[in-house]
Short mmCIF file of C-alpha atoms in Angstrom, two decimals:
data_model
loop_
_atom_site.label_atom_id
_atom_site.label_comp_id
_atom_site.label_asym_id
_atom_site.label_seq_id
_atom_site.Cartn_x
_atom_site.Cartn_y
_atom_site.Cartn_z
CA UNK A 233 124.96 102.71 102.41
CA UNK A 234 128.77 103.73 101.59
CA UNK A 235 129.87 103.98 97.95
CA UNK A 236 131.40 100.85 97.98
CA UNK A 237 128.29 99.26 99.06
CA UNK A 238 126.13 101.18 96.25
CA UNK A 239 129.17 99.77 93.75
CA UNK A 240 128.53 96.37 94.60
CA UNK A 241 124.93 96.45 94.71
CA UNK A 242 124.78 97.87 90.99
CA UNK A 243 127.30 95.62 89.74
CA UNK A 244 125.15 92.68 91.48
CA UNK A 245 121.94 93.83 89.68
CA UNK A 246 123.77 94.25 86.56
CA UNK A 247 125.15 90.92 87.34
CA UNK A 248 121.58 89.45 87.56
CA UNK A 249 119.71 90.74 84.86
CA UNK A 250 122.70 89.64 82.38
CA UNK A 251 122.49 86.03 83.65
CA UNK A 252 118.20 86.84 83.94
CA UNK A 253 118.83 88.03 79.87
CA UNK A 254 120.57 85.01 79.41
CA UNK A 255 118.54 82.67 80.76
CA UNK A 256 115.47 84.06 78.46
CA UNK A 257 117.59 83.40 75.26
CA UNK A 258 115.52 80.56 73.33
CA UNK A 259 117.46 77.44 72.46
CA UNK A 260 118.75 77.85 68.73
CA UNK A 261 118.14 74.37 67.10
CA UNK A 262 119.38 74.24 63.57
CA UNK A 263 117.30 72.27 61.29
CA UNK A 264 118.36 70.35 57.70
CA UNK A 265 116.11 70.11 55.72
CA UNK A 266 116.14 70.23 51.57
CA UNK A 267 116.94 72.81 48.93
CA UNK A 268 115.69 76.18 48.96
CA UNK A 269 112.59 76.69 47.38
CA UNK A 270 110.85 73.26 48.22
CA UNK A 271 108.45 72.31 50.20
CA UNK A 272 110.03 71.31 53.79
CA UNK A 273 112.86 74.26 53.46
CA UNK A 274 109.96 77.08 52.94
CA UNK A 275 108.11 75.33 55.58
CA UNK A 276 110.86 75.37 58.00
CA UNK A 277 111.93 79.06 57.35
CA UNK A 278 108.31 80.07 57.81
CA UNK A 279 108.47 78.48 61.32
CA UNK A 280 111.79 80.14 61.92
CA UNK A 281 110.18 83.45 61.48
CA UNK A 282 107.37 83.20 63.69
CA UNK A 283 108.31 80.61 66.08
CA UNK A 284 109.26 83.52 68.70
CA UNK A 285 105.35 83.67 68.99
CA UNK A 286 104.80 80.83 70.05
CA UNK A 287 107.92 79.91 72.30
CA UNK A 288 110.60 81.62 74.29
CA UNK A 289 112.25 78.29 75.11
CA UNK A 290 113.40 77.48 71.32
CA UNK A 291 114.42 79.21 67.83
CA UNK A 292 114.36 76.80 65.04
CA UNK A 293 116.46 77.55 62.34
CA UNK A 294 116.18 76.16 58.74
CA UNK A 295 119.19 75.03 56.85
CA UNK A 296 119.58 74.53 53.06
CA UNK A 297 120.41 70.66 52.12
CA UNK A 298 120.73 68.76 49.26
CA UNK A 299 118.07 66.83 50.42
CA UNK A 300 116.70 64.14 53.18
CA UNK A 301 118.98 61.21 52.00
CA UNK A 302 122.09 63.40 52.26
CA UNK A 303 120.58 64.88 56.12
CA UNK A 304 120.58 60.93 57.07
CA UNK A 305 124.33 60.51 56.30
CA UNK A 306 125.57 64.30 57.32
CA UNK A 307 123.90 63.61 60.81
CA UNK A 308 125.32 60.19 61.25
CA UNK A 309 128.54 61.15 60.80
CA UNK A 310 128.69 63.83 62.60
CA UNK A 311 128.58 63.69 66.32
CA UNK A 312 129.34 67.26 67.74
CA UNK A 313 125.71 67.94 65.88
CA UNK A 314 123.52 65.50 67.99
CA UNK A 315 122.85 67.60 70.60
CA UNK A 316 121.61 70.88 68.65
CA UNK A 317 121.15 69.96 65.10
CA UNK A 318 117.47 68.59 63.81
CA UNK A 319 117.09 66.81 60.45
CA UNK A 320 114.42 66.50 57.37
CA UNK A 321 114.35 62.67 56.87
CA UNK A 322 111.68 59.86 56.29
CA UNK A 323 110.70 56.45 56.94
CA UNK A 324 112.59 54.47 53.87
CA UNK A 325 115.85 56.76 53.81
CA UNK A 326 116.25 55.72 57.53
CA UNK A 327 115.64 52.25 56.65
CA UNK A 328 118.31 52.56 53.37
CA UNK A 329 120.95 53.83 55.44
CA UNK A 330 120.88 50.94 58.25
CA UNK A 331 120.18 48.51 55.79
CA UNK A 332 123.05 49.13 53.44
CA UNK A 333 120.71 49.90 49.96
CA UNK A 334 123.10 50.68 47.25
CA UNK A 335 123.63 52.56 45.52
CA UNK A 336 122.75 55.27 48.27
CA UNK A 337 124.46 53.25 51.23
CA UNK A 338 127.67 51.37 50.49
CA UNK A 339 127.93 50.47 54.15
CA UNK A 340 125.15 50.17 56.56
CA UNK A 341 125.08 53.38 59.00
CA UNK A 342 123.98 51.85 61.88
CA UNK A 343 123.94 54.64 64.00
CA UNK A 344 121.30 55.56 62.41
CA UNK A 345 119.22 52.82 64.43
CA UNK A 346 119.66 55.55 67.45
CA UNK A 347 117.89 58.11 65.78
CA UNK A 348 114.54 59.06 67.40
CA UNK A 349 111.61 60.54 65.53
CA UNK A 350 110.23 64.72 66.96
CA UNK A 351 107.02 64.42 64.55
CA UNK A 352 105.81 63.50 61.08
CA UNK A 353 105.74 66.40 58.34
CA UNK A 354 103.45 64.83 55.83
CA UNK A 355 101.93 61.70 54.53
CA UNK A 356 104.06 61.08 50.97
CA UNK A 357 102.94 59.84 48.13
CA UNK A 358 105.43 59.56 44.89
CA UNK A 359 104.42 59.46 41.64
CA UNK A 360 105.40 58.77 38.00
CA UNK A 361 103.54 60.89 35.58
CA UNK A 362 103.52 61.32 31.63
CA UNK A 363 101.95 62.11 28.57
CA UNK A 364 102.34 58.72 26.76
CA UNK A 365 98.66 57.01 26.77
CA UNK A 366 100.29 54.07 25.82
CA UNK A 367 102.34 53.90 29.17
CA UNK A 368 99.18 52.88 31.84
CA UNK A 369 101.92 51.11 34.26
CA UNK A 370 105.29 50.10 34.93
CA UNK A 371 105.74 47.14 33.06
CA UNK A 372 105.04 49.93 29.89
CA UNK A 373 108.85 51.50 31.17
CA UNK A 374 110.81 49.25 29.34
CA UNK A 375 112.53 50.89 26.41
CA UNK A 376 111.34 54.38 27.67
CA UNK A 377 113.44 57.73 28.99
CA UNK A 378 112.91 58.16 32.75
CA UNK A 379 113.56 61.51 34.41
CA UNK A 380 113.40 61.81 37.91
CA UNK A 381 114.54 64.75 40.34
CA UNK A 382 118.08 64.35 42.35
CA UNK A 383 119.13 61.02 44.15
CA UNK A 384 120.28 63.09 47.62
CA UNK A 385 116.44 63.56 47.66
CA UNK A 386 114.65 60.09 49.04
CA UNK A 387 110.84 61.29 48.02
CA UNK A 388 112.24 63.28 44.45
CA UNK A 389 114.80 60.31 43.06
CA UNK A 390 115.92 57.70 45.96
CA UNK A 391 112.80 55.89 46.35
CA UNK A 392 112.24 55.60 42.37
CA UNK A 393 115.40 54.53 42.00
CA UNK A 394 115.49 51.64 44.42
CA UNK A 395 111.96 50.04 43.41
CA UNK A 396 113.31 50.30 39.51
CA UNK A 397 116.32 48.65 40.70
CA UNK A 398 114.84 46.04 42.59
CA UNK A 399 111.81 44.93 40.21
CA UNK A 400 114.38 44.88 37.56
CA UNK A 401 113.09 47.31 35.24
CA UNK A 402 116.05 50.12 35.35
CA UNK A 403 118.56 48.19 33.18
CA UNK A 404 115.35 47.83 30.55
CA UNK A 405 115.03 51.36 30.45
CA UNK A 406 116.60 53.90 27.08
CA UNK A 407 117.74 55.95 29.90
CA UNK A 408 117.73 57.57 33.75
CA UNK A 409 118.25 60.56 34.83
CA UNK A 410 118.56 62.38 37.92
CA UNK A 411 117.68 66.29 36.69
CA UNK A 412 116.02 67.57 39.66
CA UNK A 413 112.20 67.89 40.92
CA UNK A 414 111.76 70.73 38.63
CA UNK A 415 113.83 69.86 35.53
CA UNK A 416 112.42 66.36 35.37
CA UNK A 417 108.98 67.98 34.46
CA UNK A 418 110.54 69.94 32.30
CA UNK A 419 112.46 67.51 30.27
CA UNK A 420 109.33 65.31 29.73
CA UNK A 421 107.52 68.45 28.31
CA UNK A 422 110.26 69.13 25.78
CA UNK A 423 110.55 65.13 24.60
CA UNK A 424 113.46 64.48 26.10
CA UNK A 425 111.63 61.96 28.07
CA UNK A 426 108.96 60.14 28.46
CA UNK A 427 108.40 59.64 32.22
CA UNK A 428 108.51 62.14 35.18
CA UNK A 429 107.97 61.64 38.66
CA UNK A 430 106.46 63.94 41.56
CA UNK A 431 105.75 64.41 44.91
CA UNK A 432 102.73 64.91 46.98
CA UNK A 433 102.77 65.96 50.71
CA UNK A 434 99.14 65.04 52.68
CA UNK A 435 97.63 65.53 55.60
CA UNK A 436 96.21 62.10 57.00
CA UNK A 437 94.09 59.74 54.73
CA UNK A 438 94.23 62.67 52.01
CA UNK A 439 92.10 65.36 54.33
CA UNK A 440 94.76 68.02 52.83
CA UNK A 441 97.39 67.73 50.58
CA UNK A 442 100.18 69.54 48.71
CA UNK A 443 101.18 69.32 45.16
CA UNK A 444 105.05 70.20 44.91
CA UNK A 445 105.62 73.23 42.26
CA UNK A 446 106.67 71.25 39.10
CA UNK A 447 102.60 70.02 39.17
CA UNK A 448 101.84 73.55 37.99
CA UNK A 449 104.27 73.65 35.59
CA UNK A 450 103.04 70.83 34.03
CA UNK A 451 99.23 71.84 34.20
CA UNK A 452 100.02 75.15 32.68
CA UNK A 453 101.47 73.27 29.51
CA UNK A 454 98.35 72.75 28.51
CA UNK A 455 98.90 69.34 27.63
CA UNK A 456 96.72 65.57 28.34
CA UNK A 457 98.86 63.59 30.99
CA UNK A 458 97.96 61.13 33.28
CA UNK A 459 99.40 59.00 36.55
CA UNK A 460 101.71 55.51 35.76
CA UNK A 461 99.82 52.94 38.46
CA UNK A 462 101.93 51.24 40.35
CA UNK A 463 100.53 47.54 41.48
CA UNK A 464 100.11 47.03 44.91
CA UNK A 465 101.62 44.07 45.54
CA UNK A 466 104.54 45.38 43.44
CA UNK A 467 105.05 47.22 46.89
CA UNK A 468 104.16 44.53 49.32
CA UNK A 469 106.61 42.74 47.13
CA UNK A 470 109.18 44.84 47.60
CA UNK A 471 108.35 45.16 51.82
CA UNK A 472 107.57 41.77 52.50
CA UNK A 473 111.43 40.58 50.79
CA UNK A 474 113.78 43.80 52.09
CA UNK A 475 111.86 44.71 54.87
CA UNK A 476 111.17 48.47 54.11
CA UNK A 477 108.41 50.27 54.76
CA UNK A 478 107.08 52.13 52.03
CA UNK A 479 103.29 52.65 52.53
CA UNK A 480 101.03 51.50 49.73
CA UNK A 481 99.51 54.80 48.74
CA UNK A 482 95.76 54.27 46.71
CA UNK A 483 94.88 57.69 45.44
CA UNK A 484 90.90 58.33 45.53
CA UNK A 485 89.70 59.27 42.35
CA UNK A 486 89.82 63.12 41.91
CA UNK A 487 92.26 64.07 44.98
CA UNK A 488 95.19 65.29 42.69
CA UNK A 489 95.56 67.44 39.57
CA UNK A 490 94.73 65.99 36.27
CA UNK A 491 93.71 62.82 38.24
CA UNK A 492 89.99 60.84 37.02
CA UNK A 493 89.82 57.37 38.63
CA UNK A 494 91.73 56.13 41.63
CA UNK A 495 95.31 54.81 40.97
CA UNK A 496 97.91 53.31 43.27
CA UNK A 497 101.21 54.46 44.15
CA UNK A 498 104.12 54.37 46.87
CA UNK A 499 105.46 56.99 49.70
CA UNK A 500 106.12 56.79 53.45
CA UNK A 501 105.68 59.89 56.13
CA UNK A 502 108.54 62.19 55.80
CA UNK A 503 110.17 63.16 59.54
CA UNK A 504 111.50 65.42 61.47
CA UNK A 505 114.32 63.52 63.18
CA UNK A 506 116.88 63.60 66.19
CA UNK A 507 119.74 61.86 67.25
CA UNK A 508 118.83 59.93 70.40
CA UNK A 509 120.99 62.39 72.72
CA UNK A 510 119.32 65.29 71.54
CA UNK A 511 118.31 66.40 74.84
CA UNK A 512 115.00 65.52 75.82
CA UNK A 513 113.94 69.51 77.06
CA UNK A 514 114.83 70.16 73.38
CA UNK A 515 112.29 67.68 71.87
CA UNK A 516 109.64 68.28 74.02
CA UNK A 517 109.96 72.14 73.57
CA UNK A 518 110.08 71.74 69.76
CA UNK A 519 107.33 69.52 69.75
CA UNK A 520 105.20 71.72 71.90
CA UNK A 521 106.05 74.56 69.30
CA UNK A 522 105.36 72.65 66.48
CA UNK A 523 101.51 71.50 68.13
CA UNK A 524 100.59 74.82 68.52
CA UNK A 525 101.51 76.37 65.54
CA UNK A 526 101.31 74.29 63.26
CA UNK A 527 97.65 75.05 61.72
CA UNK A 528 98.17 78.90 62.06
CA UNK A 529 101.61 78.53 60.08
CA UNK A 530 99.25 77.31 57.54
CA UNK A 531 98.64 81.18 56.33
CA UNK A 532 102.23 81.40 55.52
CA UNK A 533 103.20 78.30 53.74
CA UNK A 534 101.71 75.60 51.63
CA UNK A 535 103.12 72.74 53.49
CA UNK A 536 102.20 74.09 56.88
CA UNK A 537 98.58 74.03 55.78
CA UNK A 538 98.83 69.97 56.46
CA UNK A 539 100.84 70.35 59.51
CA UNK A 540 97.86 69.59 62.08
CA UNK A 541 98.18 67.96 65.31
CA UNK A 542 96.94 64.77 64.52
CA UNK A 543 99.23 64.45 61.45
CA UNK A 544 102.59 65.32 63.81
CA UNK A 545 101.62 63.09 65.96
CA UNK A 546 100.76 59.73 64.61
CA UNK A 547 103.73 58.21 65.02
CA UNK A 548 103.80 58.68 68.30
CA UNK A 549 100.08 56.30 68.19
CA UNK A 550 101.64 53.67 65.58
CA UNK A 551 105.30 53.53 66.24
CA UNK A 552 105.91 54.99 69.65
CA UNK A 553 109.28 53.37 70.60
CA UNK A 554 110.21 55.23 67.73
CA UNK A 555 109.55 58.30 69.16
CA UNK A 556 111.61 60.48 71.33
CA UNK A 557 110.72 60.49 74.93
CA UNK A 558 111.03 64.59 75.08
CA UNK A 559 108.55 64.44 72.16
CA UNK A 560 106.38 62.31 73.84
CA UNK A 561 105.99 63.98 76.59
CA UNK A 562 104.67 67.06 74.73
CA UNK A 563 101.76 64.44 72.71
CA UNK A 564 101.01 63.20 75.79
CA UNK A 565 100.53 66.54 77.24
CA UNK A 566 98.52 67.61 74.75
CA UNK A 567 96.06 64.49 74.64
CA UNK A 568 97.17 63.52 71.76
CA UNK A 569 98.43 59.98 72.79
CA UNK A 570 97.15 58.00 75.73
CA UNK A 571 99.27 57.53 78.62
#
């Protein structure tokens, strides 16, 4: 072989194993999720770090957010994002923003209606909390100070802010305010109001669940406080005349903190959530991730602890034209939903 020959023949193995290194690159799939420090974010950036373990085909990567309501609106306006960008979202705030629920919506965003759903992060459940023993449910609000966390956060503020509005009880109250999930606690343990609110991630039917950080501030206070019930057909109320799906949460006696006998409550599952032309290699790749290591992620963050298969994937059993069809293919793989 002349030199020339030997030239080209290094320069087309170089050639290959740049387009080989290339090719071996994992997808890098941005994620929004919520503000650092909760729940979802610490969640996500645990996956980030070991999510080369698992897969060689994606790289997740979690992004800071003022929340889930404000991921619904940033991703529905922006189109150069649908095909790489991932969002922390739920049921209701999807509902909100095609629906046009003010204060959060001024204009219905009906692109969200082409949103498509990768896998569920937790079972929700929201609650009010206080120290009043006078205050047993919401028609005790009236007159009283609520605090609740921020309003670009659909499980922290959002969702207590629409039911108020709607059963009429927000103009009765002394005051509302939108502090944040941490500072709402706080403000109720130095008087400056009476009702907080918090936020509990689960596992299916309550098998494992997650009490948000502001729960241990408020057990460490020392101090006798108890959960506000919230009627059940307060919430079918609400569903059956807007059409929103909140779930009707009831709380077995003794599941959460400071909790004696069984109470009801509101949530919805919160989601991880693409844009319909996310490309369907994508979702099936980050679903297949997620599946496998979900459970072991577990070690490494709270959260993750509920993220087992069967919790991922049960929208894909109940709501399945919700789902996207790259996602789908990875439950169905995994036997997780019946062809």
């Amino acid at each position: 072989m002349n030199r020339i020959s030997v030239c080209s023949a290094i320069a087309a193995a170089f050639s290959f194993m740049t387009v080989a290194t290339a090719q071996a690159d994992p997808a890098k799939v941005d994620i929004l999720v919520s503000p650092a420090g909760s729940g979802p974010y610490l969640a996500w950036a645990t996956m980030q770090n070991y999510a080369p373990d698992y897969s060689k085909a994606i790289q997740p990567i979690a992004v800071e957010t003022p929340g889930f309501t404000y991921n619904v609106r940033f991703l529905a306006s922006s189109p150069e994002l649908w095909k790489n960008t991932l969002i922390g979202s739920g049921e209701v705030v999807e509902w909100a923003a095609a629906n046009r629920v003010k204060p959060f919506f001024p204009e219905p965003l009906k692109v969200v209606e082409d949103f498509r759903v990768i896998g569920v992060m937790s079972q929700s459940t929201n609650v009010f909390v206080t120290l009043d023993d006078k205050i047993k449910t919401i028609d005790d609000m009236a007159g009283k100070r609520v605090a609740v966390g921020l309003l670009t956060q659909n499980e922290w503020g959002m969702h207590q802010r629409m039911l108020l509005d709607a059963w009429g009880i927000t103009p009765k109250l002394r005051s509302f305010d939108a502090l944040g999930p941490g500072q709402n606690i706080d403000a109720m343990l130095d008087g400056r109001s009476d009702i907080g609110t918090l936020v509990v991630h689960s596992s299916l039917n309550f098998g494992s669940n997650l009490e948000a950080a502001p729960f241990k501030t408020l057990e460490s206070a020392g101090r006798p406080w108890h959960y506000i019930n919230i009627p059940a057909e307060k919430i079918e109320e609400y569903n059956s005349s807007k059409g929103a799906p909140f779930a009707i949460r009831k709380v077995p006696a003794k599941t959460l903190s400071g909790q004696t006998g069984e109470f009801t409550s509101f949530g919805n599952y919160t989601l991880l959530t693409a844009h319909k032309s996310f490309p369907d290699d994508l979702a099936y790749e980050m679903a297949k991730l997620w599946i496998s290591s979900g459970p072991s992620l577990g070690k490494y963050s709270a959260i993750a602890k509920i993220w087992d298969p069967e919790t991922i994937s049960i929208m894909a059993r109940t709501s399945p034209e919700r789902i996207h069809p790259g996602a789908m293919r990875a439950y169905v793989e995994a036997g997780l939903v019946k062809k």
